[in-house]
Tab-separated table of C-alpha atoms in Angstrom:
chain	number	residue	atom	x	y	z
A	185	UNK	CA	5.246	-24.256	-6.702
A	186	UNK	CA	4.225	-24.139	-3.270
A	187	UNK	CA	5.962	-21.602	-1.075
A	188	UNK	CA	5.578	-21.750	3.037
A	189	UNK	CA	5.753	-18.927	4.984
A	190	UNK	CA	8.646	-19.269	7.897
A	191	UNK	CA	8.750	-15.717	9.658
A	192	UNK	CA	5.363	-15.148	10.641
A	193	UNK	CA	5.817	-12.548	13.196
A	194	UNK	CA	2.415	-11.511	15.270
A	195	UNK	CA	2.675	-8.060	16.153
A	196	UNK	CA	0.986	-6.160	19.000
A	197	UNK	CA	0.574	-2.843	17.552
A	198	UNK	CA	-2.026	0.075	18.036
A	199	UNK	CA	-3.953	1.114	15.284
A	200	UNK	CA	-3.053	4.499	15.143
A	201	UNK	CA	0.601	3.045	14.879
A	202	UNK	CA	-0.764	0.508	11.878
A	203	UNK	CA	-1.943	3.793	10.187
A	204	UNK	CA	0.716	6.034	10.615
A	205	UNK	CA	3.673	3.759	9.021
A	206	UNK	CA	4.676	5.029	6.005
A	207	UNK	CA	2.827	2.062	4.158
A	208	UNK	CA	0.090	1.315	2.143
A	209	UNK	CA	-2.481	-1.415	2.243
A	210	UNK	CA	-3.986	-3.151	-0.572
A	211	UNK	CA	-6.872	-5.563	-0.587
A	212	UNK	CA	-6.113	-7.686	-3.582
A	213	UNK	CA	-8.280	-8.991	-6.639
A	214	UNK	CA	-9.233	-11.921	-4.656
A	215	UNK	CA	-10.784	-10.987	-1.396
A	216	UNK	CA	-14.122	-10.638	-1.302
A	217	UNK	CA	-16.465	-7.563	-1.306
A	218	UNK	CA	-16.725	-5.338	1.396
A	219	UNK	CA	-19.692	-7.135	2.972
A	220	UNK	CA	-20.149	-5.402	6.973
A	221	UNK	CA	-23.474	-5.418	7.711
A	222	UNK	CA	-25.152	-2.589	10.041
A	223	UNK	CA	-24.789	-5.315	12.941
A	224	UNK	CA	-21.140	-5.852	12.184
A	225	UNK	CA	-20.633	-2.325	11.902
A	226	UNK	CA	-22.343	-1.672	15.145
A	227	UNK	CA	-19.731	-4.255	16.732
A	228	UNK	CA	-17.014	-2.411	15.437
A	229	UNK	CA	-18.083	0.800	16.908
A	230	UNK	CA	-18.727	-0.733	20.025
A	231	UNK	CA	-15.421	-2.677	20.642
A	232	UNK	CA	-13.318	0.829	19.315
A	233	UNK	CA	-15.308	2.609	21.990
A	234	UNK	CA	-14.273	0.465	24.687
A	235	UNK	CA	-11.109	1.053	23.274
A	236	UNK	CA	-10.842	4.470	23.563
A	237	UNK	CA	-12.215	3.335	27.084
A	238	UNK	CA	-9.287	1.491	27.947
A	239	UNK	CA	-11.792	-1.573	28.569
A	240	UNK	CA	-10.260	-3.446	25.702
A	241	UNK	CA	-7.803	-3.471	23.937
A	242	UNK	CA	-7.896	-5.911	21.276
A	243	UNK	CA	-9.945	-4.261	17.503
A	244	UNK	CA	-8.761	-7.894	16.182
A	245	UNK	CA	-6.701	-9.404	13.630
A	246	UNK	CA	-4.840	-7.692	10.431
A	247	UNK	CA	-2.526	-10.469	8.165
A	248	UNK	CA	-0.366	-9.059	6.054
A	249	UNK	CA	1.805	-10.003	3.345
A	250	UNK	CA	4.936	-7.501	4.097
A	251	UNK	CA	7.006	-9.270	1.270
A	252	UNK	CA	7.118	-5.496	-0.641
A	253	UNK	CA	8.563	-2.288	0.888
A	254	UNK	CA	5.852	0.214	2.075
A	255	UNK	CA	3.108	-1.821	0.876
A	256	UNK	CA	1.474	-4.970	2.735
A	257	UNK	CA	-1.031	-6.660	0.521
A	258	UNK	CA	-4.004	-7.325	3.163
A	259	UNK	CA	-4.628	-11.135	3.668
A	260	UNK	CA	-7.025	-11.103	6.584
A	261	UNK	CA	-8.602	-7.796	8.389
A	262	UNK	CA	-9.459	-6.241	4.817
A	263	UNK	CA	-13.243	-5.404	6.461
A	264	UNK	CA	-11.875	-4.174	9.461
A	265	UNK	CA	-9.631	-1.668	7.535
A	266	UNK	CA	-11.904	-0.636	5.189
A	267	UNK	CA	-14.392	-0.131	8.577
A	268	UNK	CA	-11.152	2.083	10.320
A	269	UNK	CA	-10.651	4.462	7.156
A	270	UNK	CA	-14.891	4.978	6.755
A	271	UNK	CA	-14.536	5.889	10.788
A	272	UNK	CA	-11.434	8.148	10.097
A	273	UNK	CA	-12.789	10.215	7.369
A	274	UNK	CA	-16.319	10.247	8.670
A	275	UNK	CA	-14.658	11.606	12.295
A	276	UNK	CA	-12.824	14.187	9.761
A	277	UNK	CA	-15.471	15.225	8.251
A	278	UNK	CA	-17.676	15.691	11.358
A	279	UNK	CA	-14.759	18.050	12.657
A	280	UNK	CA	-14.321	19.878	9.081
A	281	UNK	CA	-18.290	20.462	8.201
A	282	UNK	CA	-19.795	20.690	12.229
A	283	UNK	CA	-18.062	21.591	14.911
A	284	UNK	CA	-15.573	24.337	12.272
A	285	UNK	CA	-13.630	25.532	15.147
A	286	UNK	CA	-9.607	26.301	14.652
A	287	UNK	CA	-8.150	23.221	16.544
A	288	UNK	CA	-11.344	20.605	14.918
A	289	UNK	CA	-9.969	21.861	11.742
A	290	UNK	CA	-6.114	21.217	12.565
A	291	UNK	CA	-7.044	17.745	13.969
A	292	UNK	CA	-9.021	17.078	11.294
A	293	UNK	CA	-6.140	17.557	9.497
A	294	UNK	CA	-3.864	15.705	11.240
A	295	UNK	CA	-6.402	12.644	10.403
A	296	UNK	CA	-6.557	13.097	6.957
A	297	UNK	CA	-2.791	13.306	6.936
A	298	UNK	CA	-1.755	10.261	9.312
A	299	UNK	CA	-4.950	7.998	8.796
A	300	UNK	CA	-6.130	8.189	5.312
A	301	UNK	CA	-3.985	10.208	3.245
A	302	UNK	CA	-0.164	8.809	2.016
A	303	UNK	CA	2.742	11.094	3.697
A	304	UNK	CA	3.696	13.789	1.366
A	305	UNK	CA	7.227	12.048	0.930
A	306	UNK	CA	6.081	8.927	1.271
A	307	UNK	CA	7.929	6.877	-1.966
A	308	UNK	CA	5.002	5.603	-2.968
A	309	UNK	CA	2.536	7.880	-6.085
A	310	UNK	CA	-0.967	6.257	-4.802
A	311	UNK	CA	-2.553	9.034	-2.916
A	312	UNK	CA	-4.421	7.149	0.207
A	313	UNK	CA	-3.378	4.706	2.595
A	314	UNK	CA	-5.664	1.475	1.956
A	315	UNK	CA	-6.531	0.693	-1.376
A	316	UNK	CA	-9.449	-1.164	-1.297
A	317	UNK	CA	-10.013	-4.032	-4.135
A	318	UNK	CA	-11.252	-2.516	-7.781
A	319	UNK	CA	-15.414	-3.366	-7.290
A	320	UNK	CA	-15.413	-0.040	-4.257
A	321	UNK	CA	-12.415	1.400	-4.975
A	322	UNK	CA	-14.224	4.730	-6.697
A	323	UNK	CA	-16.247	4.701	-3.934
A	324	UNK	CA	-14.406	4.692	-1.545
A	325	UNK	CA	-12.131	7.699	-2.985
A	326	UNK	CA	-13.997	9.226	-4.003
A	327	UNK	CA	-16.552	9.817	-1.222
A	328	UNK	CA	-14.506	8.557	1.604
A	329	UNK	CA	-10.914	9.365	1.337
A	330	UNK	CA	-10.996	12.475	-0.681
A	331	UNK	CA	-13.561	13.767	2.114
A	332	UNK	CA	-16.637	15.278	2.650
């Protein structure tokens, strides 16, 4: 069977908003690898600084099937995700291990709890926000989302 999709819906949505839903992503069995090189890393960085800029605006393109409640199987973007949470945790951990002071601790916090982390009440018993497909998923719990 065949089945079309009819209510594609594009979105214009930060990506502190796309983290902070109440929603988990999952890369299924059938994407690929993560495969960023250094290069495509470095592009990454680059664009989210001109972000946080305001020179751009655009980080690109996220598809999502949204056909289950609070989770959105990743179709498309599942590098650039995986890329977000690595920056996340490795901006918490920078906070948590280096600079140590009272408010880097809090904020680190506050990204652990909105960015990588599932809310507390959050219906869902999967402990992190993306789940990245099996082949890095230890990986990346292990030494990216629990933290540092």
């Amino acid at each position: 069977m065949i089945m079309y999709m009819n209510d594609f819906e594009p979105l214009k949505i930060t990506i502190g908003d796309f983290f902070r839903k109440d929603t988990r992503f999952i890369i299924p069995r059938f994407q690929r690898s993560y495969e960023w090189k250094i290069a495509n890393i470095e592009d990454f960085y680059s664009d989210f600084l001109r972000i946080s800029q305001d020179q751009m605006n655009f980080l690109g393109n996220i598809v999502v099937d949204a056909s289950k409640n609070n989770e959105l199987e990743v179709i498309d973007g599942q590098q650039r995700l995986i890329t977000t949470t690595i920056l996340y945790a490795a901006i918490r951990d920078l906070l948590i291990e280096e600079i140590k002071t009272v408010d880097a601790i809090r904020l680190a916090e506050n990204i652990d709890q909105n960015f990588i982390k599932q809310n507390v009440f959050s219906s869902s018993q999967a402990p992190y926000k993306v789940e990245p497909a099996k082949d890095i998923l230890e990986f990346i719990e292990a030494d990216i989302q629990l933290g540092g």
